Amino acid sequence: MDWKEALPKIITQPDIRLRFGEPLAKHTYFGIGGETTAYIEVNTINELAALARFHQKWEVPVAIIGRGSNLLVNDKGFSGISVRLIDELAKLEVDGNVVTVGAGYPLPGLSKVMSKQGLSGVEFALGIPGSVGGALIMNAGAWGSSFGDVVTDVTVMRDTGELIKLTHDEANFEYRRSGLNAYFCVVGATLKLQHGDVDTITAQMQDFFKQKTETQPFAEENAGCIFKNPPGDSAGRLIDISGLKGHRIGGAEVSTVHGNFILNMDNATAADVLDLVAYIQKQVREKMGISLQTEVKRLGFDE
Ligand SMILES: Cc1cc2nc3c(=O)[nH]c(=O)nc-3n(C[C@H](O)[C@H](O)[C@H](O)COP(=O)(O)OP(=O)(O)OC[C@H]3O[C@@H](n4cnc5c(N)ncnc54)[C@H](O)[C@@H]3O)c2cc1C
């Protein structure tokens, strides 16, 4: 038997939550990428554990996808199973200032709900369109705050289906990265927030969001910042003074609003984006002597 025939047997509602040949472009903010062999919306821990064991047994690659807001998928797609976490894996519970949240929960939603509860610590996150899982993997952040700052522990799943709880330190949060991609899946986290005034927290959250929409492109498809900021500098500034704003390769263009964003202007391919990334890196290296490192994650390029 082939793994594609065996897969529906581990899903409780395969007709609703499993699709073969699903275009990944529609699951990414870039709107770019070919098909994934299989796409599953996993709704329970037990099903996720069954999938982990399936992945081990059949040696089939699995990619957990959050909101696809930091993801560039190959034009050829991904030969494996793409997974989205829903229901039991996207729950939120608040107990005083301690918040337990599933990896599938949306980050902007978390920011809004916390502001309404008078809990401070994630005001920066309204304008970051990812999931909690993606925010943990990336240690997403803005305005001097990072998601890892409010995390006390993270629950991850091993390839065996075993759940383990990591402390904040064991998660190895650094600037726009963590040690969490060593595991099969990030399942959720516990956050410790600070009690505060609802109106003050809400005003701060809205102010951050307003500043973001005024300084970054929101209308066109993109994957957020393409490059990490080099220590003590801003990638957007370096790209800007290298004269690269508006530079276009195929359908991919450097935003004229913020140089660290590449926009899918006209049916851009992943190849267009990567050519533009390489061009920017070469220009900034030659003109400024700085090597820019990408922040955006790639899927389907290692096969
Ligand atoms: C308009 C826009 C603005 C943005 N602004 C910011 C910003 O201000 N600051 C910032 O830091 N980022 C920003 N981003 C980037 C992005 O939103 C963040 O990196 C976010 O944390 C990604 O989350 P995601 O759920 O979309 O992850 P995805 O893009 O779906 O995935 C990113 C990586 O995480 C992995 N992953 C996701 N979930 C899991 C899981 N549960 N278990 C294991 N692996 C997982 C994926 O396999 C992939 O490798 C922006 C993006 C856009 C489009």
GROMACS .gro file of C-alpha atoms and ligand atoms in nm:
model
  356
    1MET     CA    1   0.000   0.000   0.000
    2ASP     CA    2   0.114   0.353  -0.077
    3TRP     CA    3   0.105   0.625   0.197
    4LYS     CA    4  -0.167   0.816   0.009
    5GLU     CA    5  -0.403   0.520   0.043
    6ALA     CA    6  -0.316   0.475   0.412
    7LEU     CA    7  -0.352   0.844   0.510
    8PRO     CA    8  -0.735   0.871   0.514
    9LYS     CA    9  -0.746   0.589   0.774
   10ILE     CA   10  -0.587   0.808   1.044
   11ILE     CA   11  -0.824   1.104   0.990
   12THR     CA   12  -1.168   1.095   1.150
   13GLN     CA   13  -1.339   1.301   0.876
   14PRO     CA   14  -1.120   1.255   0.564
   15ASP     CA   15  -1.394   1.381   0.332
   16ILE     CA   16  -1.400   1.717   0.516
   17ARG     CA   17  -1.044   1.765   0.640
   18LEU     CA   18  -0.816   1.589   0.389
   19ARG     CA   19  -0.747   1.700   0.032
   20PHE     CA   20  -0.495   1.575  -0.222
   21GLY     CA   21  -0.325   1.809  -0.470
   22GLU     CA   22  -0.419   2.121  -0.273
   23PRO     CA   23  -0.267   2.445  -0.413
   24LEU     CA   24  -0.053   2.598  -0.137
   25ALA     CA   25  -0.069   2.944  -0.295
   26LYS     CA   26  -0.412   2.988  -0.137
   27HIS     CA   27  -0.269   2.908   0.208
   28THR     CA   28   0.009   3.169   0.196
   29TYR     CA   29   0.002   3.548   0.221
   30PHE     CA   30   0.239   3.560  -0.078
   31GLY     CA   31  -0.019   3.378  -0.291
   32ILE     CA   32   0.268   3.182  -0.446
   33GLY     CA   33   0.350   2.811  -0.471
   34GLY     CA   34   0.247   2.484  -0.629
   35GLU     CA   35   0.047   2.195  -0.488
   36THR     CA   36   0.108   1.991  -0.177
   37THR     CA   37   0.059   1.616  -0.220
   38ALA     CA   38  -0.184   1.614   0.073
   39TYR     CA   39  -0.335   1.885   0.294
   40ILE     CA   40  -0.493   1.804   0.630
   41GLU     CA   41  -0.671   2.014   0.890
   42VAL     CA   42  -0.588   1.833   1.212
   43ASN     CA   43  -0.834   1.897   1.495
   44THR     CA   44  -0.719   1.693   1.796
   45ILE     CA   45  -0.398   1.603   1.980
   46ASN     CA   46  -0.470   1.235   1.919
   47GLU     CA   47  -0.497   1.288   1.545
   48LEU     CA   48  -0.176   1.494   1.547
   49ALA     CA   49   0.001   1.212   1.733
   50ALA     CA   50  -0.130   0.959   1.479
   51LEU     CA   51   0.005   1.182   1.202
   52ALA     CA   52   0.345   1.206   1.373
   53ARG     CA   53   0.366   0.827   1.387
   54PHE     CA   54   0.243   0.802   1.026
   55HIS     CA   55   0.519   1.043   0.918
   56GLN     CA   56   0.776   0.823   1.096
   57LYS     CA   57   0.642   0.494   0.962
   58TRP     CA   58   0.602   0.601   0.599
   59GLU     CA   59   0.896   0.843   0.598
   60VAL     CA   60   0.679   1.107   0.433
   61PRO     CA   61   0.771   1.473   0.487
   62VAL     CA   62   0.524   1.677   0.693
   63ALA     CA   63   0.510   2.058   0.708
   64ILE     CA   64   0.304   2.231   0.973
   65ILE     CA   65   0.168   2.551   0.829
   66GLY     CA   66   0.036   2.835   1.040
   67ARG     CA   67  -0.124   3.125   0.851
   68GLY     CA   68   0.143   3.107   0.578
   69SER     CA   69   0.239   3.468   0.647
   70ASN     CA   70   0.613   3.402   0.653
   71LEU     CA   71   0.629   3.131   0.391
   72LEU     CA   72   0.758   3.104   0.035
   73VAL     CA   73   0.645   2.781  -0.133
   74ASN     CA   74   0.828   2.640  -0.435
   75ASP     CA   75   0.652   2.675  -0.771
   76LYS     CA   76   0.674   2.294  -0.793
   77GLY     CA   77   0.489   2.264  -0.464
   78PHE     CA   78   0.568   2.035  -0.172
   79SER     CA   79   0.596   1.656  -0.197
   80GLY     CA   80   0.451   1.569   0.139
   81ILE     CA   81   0.170   1.644   0.384
   82SER     CA   82   0.088   2.004   0.475
   83VAL     CA   83  -0.093   2.041   0.806
   84ARG     CA   84  -0.308   2.312   0.955
   85LEU     CA   85  -0.402   2.303   1.324
   86ILE     CA   86  -0.767   2.372   1.410
   87ASP     CA   87  -1.030   2.326   1.687
   88GLU     CA   88  -0.870   2.157   1.994
   89LEU     CA   89  -0.530   2.281   1.869
   90ALA     CA   90  -0.645   2.641   1.834
   91LYS     CA   91  -0.804   2.703   2.175
   92LEU     CA   92  -0.755   2.989   2.418
   93GLU     CA   93  -0.798   2.978   2.796
   94VAL     CA   94  -0.742   3.265   3.035
   95ASP     CA   95  -0.691   3.220   3.409
   96GLY     CA   96  -0.605   3.552   3.574
   97ASN     CA   97  -0.295   3.670   3.392
   98VAL     CA   98  -0.196   3.319   3.276
   99VAL     CA   99  -0.301   3.236   2.921
  100THR     CA  100  -0.292   2.892   2.762
  101VAL     CA  101  -0.314   2.909   2.386
  102GLY     CA  102  -0.307   2.652   2.105
  103ALA     CA  103  -0.063   2.688   1.816
  104GLY     CA  104  -0.347   2.724   1.565
  105TYR     CA  105  -0.488   3.037   1.735
  106PRO     CA  106  -0.447   3.359   1.530
  107LEU     CA  107  -0.200   3.612   1.672
  108PRO     CA  108  -0.405   3.926   1.588
  109GLY     CA  109  -0.705   3.762   1.760
  110LEU     CA  110  -0.492   3.696   2.068
  111SER     CA  111  -0.384   4.060   2.078
  112LYS     CA  112  -0.746   4.181   2.056
  113VAL     CA  113  -0.886   3.939   2.316
  114MET     CA  114  -0.606   4.021   2.563
  115SER     CA  115  -0.666   4.395   2.527
  116LYS     CA  116  -1.036   4.343   2.606
  117GLN     CA  117  -0.939   4.144   2.917
  118GLY     CA  118  -0.701   4.416   3.035
  119LEU     CA  119  -0.394   4.198   2.986
  120SER     CA  120  -0.077   4.363   2.861
  121GLY     CA  121   0.216   4.205   2.672
  122VAL     CA  122   0.090   4.130   2.322
  123GLU     CA  123  -0.020   4.477   2.208
  124PHE     CA  124   0.252   4.461   1.939
  125ALA     CA  125   0.091   4.156   1.774
  126LEU     CA  126  -0.228   4.295   1.617
  127GLY     CA  127  -0.049   4.369   1.288
  128ILE     CA  128   0.132   4.033   1.267
  129PRO     CA  129  -0.097   3.807   1.067
  130GLY     CA  130   0.042   3.472   1.184
  131SER     CA  131  -0.068   3.192   1.413
  132VAL     CA  132   0.060   3.141   1.767
  133GLY     CA  133   0.261   2.840   1.638
  134GLY     CA  134   0.427   3.050   1.367
  135ALA     CA  135   0.493   3.328   1.619
  136LEU     CA  136   0.665   3.079   1.853
  137ILE     CA  137   0.878   2.927   1.575
  138MET     CA  138   0.976   3.272   1.445
  139ASN     CA  139   0.978   3.454   1.779
  140ALA     CA  140   0.771   3.712   1.594
  141GLY     CA  141   0.787   4.066   1.717
  142ALA     CA  142   0.765   4.438   1.658
  143TRP     CA  143   0.827   4.768   1.835
  144GLY     CA  144   1.098   4.617   2.055
  145SER     CA  145   0.883   4.328   2.183
  146SER     CA  146   0.898   3.962   2.081
  147PHE     CA  147   0.645   3.688   2.139
  148GLY     CA  148   0.897   3.477   2.332
  149ASP     CA  149   0.917   3.756   2.597
  150VAL     CA  150   0.572   3.661   2.735
  151VAL     CA  151   0.607   3.282   2.701
  152THR     CA  152   0.666   3.077   3.016
  153ASP     CA  153   0.653   2.733   2.852
  154VAL     CA  154   0.589   2.571   2.515
  155THR     CA  155   0.429   2.234   2.443
  156VAL     CA  156   0.576   2.049   2.147
  157MET     CA  157   0.523   1.706   1.994
  158ARG     CA  158   0.799   1.466   1.902
  159ASP     CA  159   0.799   1.241   1.592
  160THR     CA  160   0.684   0.961   1.823
  161GLY     CA  161   0.364   1.151   1.907
  162GLU     CA  162   0.490   1.222   2.262
  163LEU     CA  163   0.407   1.565   2.404
  164ILE     CA  164   0.674   1.748   2.599
  165LYS     CA  165   0.671   2.079   2.783
  166LEU     CA  166   0.973   2.304   2.733
  167THR     CA  167   1.060   2.591   2.963
  168HIS     CA  168   1.107   2.939   2.820
  169ASP     CA  169   1.485   2.887   2.825
  170GLU     CA  170   1.462   2.547   2.654
  171ALA     CA  171   1.270   2.707   2.366
  172ASN     CA  172   1.588   2.903   2.280
  173PHE     CA  173   1.419   3.223   2.164
  174GLU     CA  174   1.647   3.456   1.972
  175TYR     CA  175   1.587   3.741   1.728
  176ARG     CA  176   1.331   3.603   1.477
  177ARG     CA  177   1.416   3.242   1.552
  178SER     CA  178   1.377   2.972   1.815
  179GLY     CA  179   1.493   2.617   1.872
  180LEU     CA  180   1.138   2.487   1.827
  181ASN     CA  181   1.168   2.367   1.469
  182ALA     CA  182   1.371   2.072   1.602
  183TYR     CA  183   1.034   1.911   1.692
  184PHE     CA  184   0.757   1.757   1.482
  185CYS     CA  185   0.506   2.024   1.583
  186VAL     CA  186   0.458   2.316   1.818
  187VAL     CA  187   0.128   2.249   1.992
  188GLY     CA  188   0.078   2.551   2.217
  189ALA     CA  189   0.218   2.771   2.490
  190THR     CA  190   0.154   2.928   2.827
  191LEU     CA  191   0.192   3.304   2.848
  192LYS     CA  192   0.223   3.528   3.150
  193LEU     CA  193   0.082   3.875   3.087
  194GLN     CA  194   0.050   4.182   3.307
  195HIS     CA  195  -0.279   4.315   3.441
  196GLY     CA  196  -0.346   4.668   3.318
  197ASP     CA  197  -0.608   4.917   3.214
  198VAL     CA  198  -0.827   4.805   2.920
  199ASP     CA  199  -0.834   5.151   2.756
  200THR     CA  200  -0.457   5.207   2.786
  201ILE     CA  201  -0.376   4.861   2.647
  202THR     CA  202  -0.628   4.899   2.364
  203ALA     CA  203  -0.498   5.246   2.271
  204GLN     CA  204  -0.138   5.116   2.263
  205MET     CA  205  -0.238   4.817   2.048
  206GLN     CA  206  -0.427   5.038   1.804
  207ASP     CA  207  -0.145   5.290   1.790
  208PHE     CA  208   0.109   5.019   1.699
  209PHE     CA  209  -0.129   4.887   1.434
  210LYS     CA  210  -0.185   5.234   1.286
  211GLN     CA  211   0.189   5.303   1.268
  212LYS     CA  212   0.239   4.969   1.095
  213THR     CA  213  -0.027   5.027   0.832
  214GLU     CA  214   0.117   5.373   0.766
  215THR     CA  215   0.475   5.251   0.716
  216GLN     CA  216   0.435   4.903   0.564
  217PRO     CA  217   0.248   4.772   0.261
  218PHE     CA  218  -0.078   4.596   0.346
  219ALA     CA  219  -0.273   4.595   0.018
  220GLU     CA  220  -0.050   4.369  -0.192
  221GLU     CA  221   0.036   4.005  -0.125
  222ASN     CA  222   0.363   3.968   0.067
  223ALA     CA  223   0.528   3.765   0.344
  224GLY     CA  224   0.624   4.043   0.584
  225CYS     CA  225   0.991   4.134   0.616
  226ILE     CA  226   1.201   3.931   0.376
  227PHE     CA  227   1.533   3.993   0.557
  228LYS     CA  228   1.633   3.999   0.921
  229ASN     CA  229   1.763   4.332   1.045
  230PRO     CA  230   2.143   4.316   1.076
  231PRO     CA  231   2.268   4.403   1.428
  232GLY     CA  232   2.216   4.775   1.496
  233ASP     CA  233   2.069   4.849   1.154
  234SER     CA  234   1.753   4.807   0.950
  235ALA     CA  235   1.738   4.591   0.637
  236GLY     CA  236   1.473   4.825   0.493
  237ARG     CA  237   1.704   5.126   0.533
  238LEU     CA  238   1.995   4.944   0.364
  239ILE     CA  239   1.773   4.836   0.074
  240ASP     CA  240   1.635   5.188   0.043
  241ILE     CA  241   1.974   5.364   0.032
  242SER     CA  242   2.099   5.100  -0.213
  243GLY     CA  243   1.833   5.238  -0.451
  244LEU     CA  244   1.638   4.913  -0.472
  245LYS     CA  245   1.284   5.026  -0.385
  246GLY     CA  246   1.055   4.952  -0.679
  247HIS     CA  247   1.307   4.714  -0.838
  248ARG     CA  248   1.119   4.437  -1.015
  249ILE     CA  249   1.199   4.086  -1.139
  250GLY     CA  250   0.912   3.911  -1.315
  251GLY     CA  251   0.603   3.971  -1.103
  252ALA     CA  252   0.798   4.037  -0.780
  253GLU     CA  253   0.874   4.394  -0.672
  254VAL     CA  254   1.054   4.561  -0.383
  255SER     CA  255   0.787   4.768  -0.207
  256THR     CA  256   0.813   5.142  -0.261
  257VAL     CA  257   0.659   5.190   0.086
  258HIS     CA  258   0.910   4.976   0.282
  259GLY     CA  259   1.224   4.828   0.124
  260ASN     CA  260   1.220   4.509   0.333
  261PHE     CA  261   0.898   4.386   0.172
  262ILE     CA  262   0.877   4.200  -0.159
  263LEU     CA  263   0.534   4.219  -0.317
  264ASN     CA  264   0.361   3.976  -0.547
  265MET     CA  265   0.248   4.242  -0.795
  266ASP     CA  266   0.166   4.035  -1.100
  267ASN     CA  267   0.146   3.656  -1.063
  268ALA     CA  268   0.499   3.639  -0.925
  269THR     CA  269   0.659   3.297  -0.904
  270ALA     CA  270   0.877   3.173  -0.620
  271ALA     CA  271   1.165   3.185  -0.871
  272ASP     CA  272   1.097   3.559  -0.928
  273VAL     CA  273   1.105   3.620  -0.552
  274LEU     CA  274   1.428   3.425  -0.501
  275ASP     CA  275   1.594   3.600  -0.798
  276LEU     CA  276   1.496   3.934  -0.643
  277VAL     CA  277   1.622   3.822  -0.300
  278ALA     CA  278   1.960   3.725  -0.454
  279TYR     CA  279   1.977   4.055  -0.644
  280ILE     CA  280   1.907   4.259  -0.329
  281GLN     CA  281   2.166   4.061  -0.130
  282LYS     CA  282   2.430   4.116  -0.399
  283GLN     CA  283   2.358   4.489  -0.431
  284VAL     CA  284   2.355   4.552  -0.054
  285ARG     CA  285   2.674   4.348  -0.011
  286GLU     CA  286   2.852   4.540  -0.288
  287LYS     CA  287   2.727   4.887  -0.191
  288MET     CA  288   2.710   4.860   0.190
  289GLY     CA  289   2.938   4.563   0.270
  290ILE     CA  290   2.658   4.389   0.464
  291SER     CA  291   2.521   4.037   0.402
  292LEU     CA  292   2.145   4.029   0.452
  293GLN     CA  293   2.000   3.703   0.586
  294THR     CA  294   1.647   3.599   0.492
  295GLU     CA  295   1.372   3.586   0.754
  296VAL     CA  296   1.109   3.423   0.531
  297LYS     CA  297   1.087   3.040   0.550
  298ARG     CA  298   1.093   2.823   0.238
  299LEU     CA  299   0.890   2.512   0.174
  300GLY     CA  300   0.944   2.252  -0.099
  301PHE     CA  301   1.297   2.354  -0.196
  302ASP     CA  302   1.496   2.070  -0.036
  303GLU     CA  303   1.349   1.774  -0.220
  304LIG     C1  304   0.174   4.197   0.625
  304LIG     C2  305   0.267   4.120   0.714
  304LIG     C3  306   0.323   4.182   0.824
  304LIG     C4  307   0.411   4.112   0.906
  304LIG     N1  308   0.466   4.176   1.014
  304LIG     C5  309   0.549   4.109   1.096
  304LIG     C6  310   0.606   4.173   1.211
  304LIG     O1  311   0.582   4.290   1.239
  304LIG     N2  312   0.689   4.101   1.290
  304LIG     C7  313   0.718   3.970   1.264
  304LIG     O2  314   0.795   3.909   1.342
  304LIG     N3  315   0.666   3.907   1.156
  304LIG     C8  316   0.582   3.974   1.072
  304LIG     N4  317   0.529   3.910   0.963
  304LIG     C9  318   0.569   3.770   0.936
  304LIG    C10  319   0.478   3.663   0.996
  304LIG     O3  320   0.348   3.711   1.019
  304LIG    C11  321   0.536   3.605   1.125
  304LIG     O4  322   0.664   3.548   1.104
  304LIG    C12  323   0.444   3.499   1.185
  304LIG     O5  324   0.492   3.462   1.312
  304LIG    C13  325   0.436   3.373   1.099
  304LIG     O6  326   0.330   3.293   1.149
  304LIG     P1  327   0.250   3.194   1.054
  304LIG     O7  328   0.152   3.122   1.138
  304LIG     O8  329   0.194   3.265   0.936
  304LIG     O9  330   0.365   3.096   1.010
  304LIG     P2  331   0.394   3.030   0.864
  304LIG    O10  332   0.428   3.139   0.771
  304LIG    O11  333   0.272   2.949   0.830
  304LIG    O12  334   0.512   2.940   0.899
  304LIG    C14  335   0.639   2.994   0.934
  304LIG    C15  336   0.730   2.878   0.977
  304LIG    O13  337   0.680   2.824   1.098
  304LIG    C16  338   0.648   2.685   1.084
  304LIG     N5  339   0.532   2.660   1.168
  304LIG    C17  340   0.418   2.733   1.175
  304LIG     N6  341   0.336   2.683   1.270
  304LIG    C18  342   0.400   2.575   1.323
  304LIG    C19  343   0.369   2.480   1.427
  304LIG     N7  344   0.255   2.486   1.494
  304LIG     N8  345   0.458   2.384   1.455
  304LIG    C20  346   0.575   2.376   1.386
  304LIG     N9  347   0.611   2.461   1.287
  304LIG    C21  348   0.525   2.560   1.257
  304LIG    C22  349   0.624   2.666   0.935
  304LIG    O14  350   0.648   2.531   0.896
  304LIG    C23  351   0.728   2.762   0.877
  304LIG    O15  352   0.857   2.704   0.878
  304LIG    C24  353   0.441   3.977   0.879
  304LIG    C25  354   0.382   3.914   0.768
  304LIG    C26  355   0.297   3.984   0.687
  304LIG    C27  356   0.233   3.913   0.569
   0.00000   0.00000   0.00000
